[in-house]
mmCIF file of C-alpha atoms in Angstrom:
data_model
loop_
_atom_site.group_PDB
_atom_site.id
_atom_site.type_symbol
_atom_site.label_atom_id
_atom_site.label_comp_id
_atom_site.label_asym_id
_atom_site.label_seq_id
_atom_site.Cartn_x
_atom_site.Cartn_y
_atom_site.Cartn_z
ATOM 1 C CA MET A 50 -52.810 12.960 94.489
ATOM 2 C CA SER A 51 -51.797 16.399 93.125
ATOM 3 C CA ILE A 52 -49.063 16.825 90.489
ATOM 4 C CA LYS A 53 -46.744 18.089 93.369
ATOM 5 C CA GLN A 54 -47.015 15.118 95.100
ATOM 6 C CA VAL A 55 -46.382 12.935 91.893
ATOM 7 C CA VAL A 56 -43.451 15.020 90.929
ATOM 8 C CA ARG A 57 -41.920 14.846 94.518
ATOM 9 C CA ALA A 58 -42.548 10.828 94.365
ATOM 10 C CA LEU A 59 -40.829 10.407 91.132
ATOM 11 C CA LEU A 60 -37.978 12.756 92.368
ATOM 12 C CA ALA A 61 -37.400 10.730 95.423
ATOM 13 C CA GLY A 62 -37.533 7.552 93.677
ATOM 14 C CA ALA A 63 -35.030 9.101 90.999
ATOM 15 C CA VAL A 64 -32.551 9.952 93.623
ATOM 16 C CA LEU A 65 -33.114 6.525 95.276
ATOM 17 C CA LEU A 66 -32.212 4.731 91.968
ATOM 18 C CA LEU A 67 -29.236 7.299 91.693
ATOM 19 C CA ALA A 68 -28.026 6.173 95.176
ATOM 20 C CA LEU A 69 -28.470 2.468 94.073
ATOM 21 C CA CYS A 70 -26.580 2.666 91.119
ATOM 22 C CA ALA A 71 -23.889 4.572 93.158
ATOM 23 C CA LEU A 72 -23.933 1.688 95.553
ATOM 24 C CA SER A 73 -23.701 -0.980 92.708
ATOM 25 C CA PHE A 74 -21.041 0.965 90.951
ATOM 26 C CA MET A 75 -18.583 1.015 94.261
ATOM 27 C CA ALA A 76 -19.513 -2.756 94.635
ATOM 28 C CA LEU A 77 -18.569 -3.536 90.828
ATOM 29 C CA HIS A 78 -15.619 -1.101 91.706
ATOM 30 C CA GLY A 79 -14.203 -3.166 94.470
ATOM 31 C CA SER A 80 -14.934 -6.175 93.078
ATOM 32 C CA ILE A 81 -12.884 -5.587 90.050
ATOM 33 C CA LYS A 82 -10.087 -4.055 92.198
ATOM 34 C CA LYS A 83 -10.036 -7.621 93.891
ATOM 35 C CA LEU A 84 -10.308 -9.484 90.691
ATOM 36 C CA ILE A 85 -7.196 -7.496 89.112
ATOM 37 C CA ALA A 86 -5.311 -8.371 92.711
ATOM 38 C CA ALA A 87 -6.173 -11.839 92.121
ATOM 39 C CA GLN A 88 -4.870 -11.757 88.600
ATOM 40 C CA GLU A 89 -1.609 -10.125 89.578
ATOM 41 C CA ASN A 90 -1.175 -12.687 92.470
ATOM 42 C CA TYR A 91 -1.684 -15.635 90.052
ATOM 43 C CA THR A 92 0.812 -14.197 87.539
ATOM 44 C CA ASP A 93 3.503 -13.196 90.087
ATOM 45 C CA SER A 94 2.945 -16.636 91.205
ATOM 46 C CA LEU A 95 3.521 -18.353 87.685
ATOM 47 C CA LYS A 96 6.607 -16.068 87.373
ATOM 48 C CA LEU A 97 8.088 -17.718 90.374
ATOM 49 C CA ALA A 98 7.191 -21.181 89.666
ATOM 50 C CA GLU A 99 8.603 -20.236 86.055
ATOM 51 C CA GLU A 100 11.745 -19.084 87.850
ATOM 52 C CA LEU A 101 12.105 -22.573 89.937
ATOM 53 C CA ARG A 102 11.732 -24.469 86.885
ATOM 54 C CA GLN A 103 13.975 -22.459 84.700
ATOM 55 C CA SER A 104 16.607 -21.890 87.367
ATOM 56 C CA SER A 105 16.470 -26.196 87.614
ATOM 57 C CA ASN A 106 17.345 -26.224 83.636
ATOM 58 C CA ASP A 107 19.975 -23.242 83.898
ATOM 59 C CA LEU A 108 21.934 -25.366 86.895
ATOM 60 C CA THR A 109 21.808 -28.624 84.690
ATOM 61 C CA ASN A 110 22.905 -26.537 81.494
ATOM 62 C CA PHE A 111 26.079 -24.581 83.372
ATOM 63 C CA ALA A 112 26.917 -27.670 85.134
ATOM 64 C CA ARG A 113 27.229 -29.216 81.584
ATOM 65 C CA LEU A 114 29.012 -26.335 80.122
ATOM 66 C CA TYR A 115 31.593 -26.499 82.829
ATOM 67 C CA ALA A 116 31.925 -30.419 82.643
ATOM 68 C CA GLN A 117 32.451 -30.093 78.847
ATOM 69 C CA THR A 118 34.726 -26.949 78.803
ATOM 70 C CA GLY A 119 36.395 -26.693 82.137
ATOM 71 C CA ASN A 120 35.666 -22.993 81.902
ATOM 72 C CA GLU A 121 35.318 -21.635 85.719
ATOM 73 C CA LYS A 122 32.669 -18.847 84.421
ATOM 74 C CA TYR A 123 30.114 -21.281 84.200
ATOM 75 C CA LYS A 124 31.029 -23.190 87.485
ATOM 76 C CA GLU A 125 30.567 -19.566 89.014
ATOM 77 C CA ILE A 126 27.089 -18.799 87.418
ATOM 78 C CA TYR A 127 26.011 -22.338 88.477
ATOM 79 C CA MET A 128 27.110 -21.202 91.987
ATOM 80 C CA ASP A 129 25.430 -17.725 91.855
ATOM 81 C CA ILE A 130 22.321 -19.456 90.931
ATOM 82 C CA VAL A 131 22.418 -21.910 93.703
ATOM 83 C CA ASN A 132 22.873 -19.052 96.293
ATOM 84 C CA ILE A 133 20.101 -16.806 94.871
ATOM 85 C CA ARG A 134 17.766 -19.411 95.061
ATOM 86 C CA ALA A 135 18.943 -20.423 98.588
ATOM 87 C CA GLY A 136 18.939 -16.734 99.776
ATOM 88 C CA LYS A 137 22.538 -16.453 100.217
ATOM 89 C CA GLN A 138 22.966 -13.666 97.695
ATOM 90 C CA ALA A 139 20.959 -10.938 96.650
ATOM 91 C CA ARG A 140 18.985 -11.105 93.425
ATOM 92 C CA PRO A 141 20.368 -8.974 90.707
ATOM 93 C CA VAL A 142 18.220 -6.285 89.190
ATOM 94 C CA GLY A 143 15.865 -7.628 86.546
ATOM 95 C CA TYR A 144 16.457 -11.252 87.900
ATOM 96 C CA ASN A 145 13.462 -13.344 86.241
ATOM 97 C CA ALA A 146 13.260 -16.654 84.650
ATOM 98 C CA ASP A 147 15.330 -15.728 81.410
ATOM 99 C CA PHE A 148 17.987 -13.768 83.212
ATOM 100 C CA TRP A 149 20.573 -16.449 82.562
ATOM 101 C CA SER A 150 19.349 -16.987 78.913
ATOM 102 C CA THR A 151 21.130 -13.592 77.935
ATOM 103 C CA VAL A 152 24.430 -13.967 79.953
ATOM 104 C CA PRO A 153 25.858 -10.687 79.582
ATOM 105 C CA GLU A 154 29.389 -10.436 78.921
ATOM 106 C CA ASN A 155 30.529 -9.243 82.540
ATOM 107 C CA VAL A 156 28.521 -11.582 84.389
ATOM 108 C CA LYS A 157 30.167 -10.698 87.866
ATOM 109 C CA ALA A 158 29.122 -6.716 87.253
ATOM 110 C CA ALA A 159 25.612 -8.186 86.311
ATOM 111 C CA VAL A 160 24.983 -10.277 89.452
ATOM 112 C CA ALA A 161 26.795 -7.503 91.638
ATOM 113 C CA ASN A 162 24.088 -4.999 90.649
ATOM 114 C CA THR A 163 21.457 -6.506 93.260
ATOM 115 C CA ALA A 164 18.321 -5.294 94.284
ATOM 116 C CA GLY A 165 17.102 -5.629 97.969
ATOM 117 C CA GLU A 166 17.914 -8.099 100.586
ATOM 118 C CA PRO A 167 18.967 -11.726 99.837
ATOM 119 C CA ILE A 168 15.929 -13.995 100.274
ATOM 120 C CA LYS A 169 15.227 -17.630 99.114
ATOM 121 C CA LEU A 170 12.799 -18.804 96.413
ATOM 122 C CA THR A 171 10.709 -20.632 98.616
ATOM 123 C CA ASP A 172 10.309 -17.874 100.950
ATOM 124 C CA LEU A 173 9.223 -15.625 98.153
ATOM 125 C CA MET A 174 6.747 -18.507 96.969
ATOM 126 C CA ARG A 175 5.682 -18.508 100.808
ATOM 127 C CA LYS A 176 5.308 -14.587 100.839
ATOM 128 C CA GLN A 177 3.145 -14.806 97.457
ATOM 129 C CA GLY A 178 0.476 -17.252 99.031
ATOM 130 C CA PHE A 179 1.681 -20.817 98.184
ATOM 131 C CA THR A 180 -0.458 -23.425 99.758
ATOM 132 C CA ASP A 181 1.130 -25.935 102.216
ATOM 133 C CA ASP A 182 0.222 -28.543 99.614
ATOM 134 C CA GLU A 183 2.020 -26.558 96.656
ATOM 135 C CA MET A 184 5.221 -26.008 99.127
ATOM 136 C CA ASP A 185 5.222 -29.733 99.897
ATOM 137 C CA LEU A 186 5.400 -30.542 96.012
ATOM 138 C CA LEU A 187 8.053 -28.149 95.670
ATOM 139 C CA GLN A 188 10.073 -29.772 98.517
ATOM 140 C CA GLN A 189 9.738 -32.944 96.365
ATOM 141 C CA ALA A 190 11.209 -31.362 93.508
ATOM 142 C CA SER A 191 13.850 -29.728 95.731
ATOM 143 C CA ASP A 192 15.095 -33.256 97.125
ATOM 144 C CA LEU A 193 15.239 -34.301 93.581
ATOM 145 C CA SER A 194 17.240 -31.469 92.723
ATOM 146 C CA THR A 195 19.579 -31.883 95.551
ATOM 147 C CA LYS A 196 20.240 -35.228 94.289
ATOM 148 C CA LEU A 197 20.908 -33.769 90.796
ATOM 149 C CA ALA A 198 23.399 -31.337 92.437
ATOM 150 C CA GLU A 199 25.426 -34.058 94.072
ATOM 151 C CA THR A 200 26.025 -35.748 90.904
ATOM 152 C CA GLU A 201 27.171 -32.123 89.360
ATOM 153 C CA THR A 202 29.407 -31.551 92.461
ATOM 154 C CA ILE A 203 31.203 -35.017 91.433
ATOM 155 C CA ALA A 204 31.336 -33.728 88.013
ATOM 156 C CA PHE A 205 33.043 -30.550 89.066
ATOM 157 C CA ASN A 206 35.215 -32.430 91.292
ATOM 158 C CA ALA A 207 36.314 -34.719 88.429
ATOM 159 C CA ILE A 208 37.095 -31.488 86.239
ATOM 160 C CA ALA A 209 39.361 -30.116 89.162
ATOM 161 C CA HIS A 210 40.997 -33.329 89.503
ATOM 162 C CA GLN A 211 39.801 -33.757 93.298
ATOM 163 C CA LEU A 212 37.661 -36.848 93.059
ATOM 164 C CA SER A 213 37.238 -38.859 96.240
ATOM 165 C CA ALA A 214 38.347 -42.218 96.500
ATOM 166 C CA GLU A 215 34.772 -43.253 96.316
ATOM 167 C CA GLU A 216 33.861 -41.056 93.375
ATOM 168 C CA VAL A 217 37.084 -42.851 91.711
ATOM 169 C CA ARG A 218 35.259 -46.220 92.067
ATOM 170 C CA LYS A 219 32.487 -44.764 90.050
ATOM 171 C CA LYS A 220 34.479 -44.175 86.840
ATOM 172 C CA GLN A 221 35.091 -46.709 84.148
ATOM 173 C CA PRO A 222 38.475 -48.078 83.717
ATOM 174 C CA GLU A 223 40.577 -46.310 81.620
ATOM 175 C CA GLU A 224 37.951 -43.136 81.844
ATOM 176 C CA SER A 225 39.618 -39.619 81.969
ATOM 177 C CA GLU A 226 38.366 -37.257 84.430
ATOM 178 C CA GLU A 227 36.483 -35.180 81.889
ATOM 179 C CA ALA A 228 35.002 -37.711 80.240
ATOM 180 C CA PHE A 229 33.705 -39.169 83.561
ATOM 181 C CA ALA A 230 32.158 -35.973 84.315
ATOM 182 C CA ASN A 231 30.295 -35.469 80.784
ATOM 183 C CA ARG A 232 29.276 -39.187 81.262
ATOM 184 C CA ILE A 233 27.435 -38.470 84.716
ATOM 185 C CA MET A 234 26.281 -34.890 83.521
ATOM 186 C CA ASN A 235 24.521 -36.551 80.277
ATOM 187 C CA ASP A 236 23.298 -39.995 81.755
ATOM 188 C CA SER A 237 19.414 -40.145 82.076
#
């Protein structure tokens, strides 16, 4: 074997190794992109789950604030949360789990500054790729939330002095509507 043949063989081997390195790099780059996409999906899924959890807490807090103060602002915020979650109202710009923890002075302006079309929180979760099992668990949580909303509606009726005959029967003797509202909102 001549030196020329050895150099050609070494050069061919080097080109082959370079091609294999390039292919490995491209495969690694594709895997990294998939990993980043999966991590972003996971993060976005967690944000939606946190939004559901926090919005449930916010609903309870604003219902209690309305029951304690009678201030219509809290009832309006409560209804905004319900309508945004239900997809009846577009999501405000910057809407996330912490949106209501820093309620601006002008709530109406903040809520009116929307981004996109109204969409249900559950539809966002489906779009994000939540599994059927996860959606079933969310439905169970939603059913419990609906029961709580029924109690909150009774409290709202009490504050507005608009209790139905059935709701009046749930009051204790000599209990004012305001005291009744606060009691049912804080019962465990």
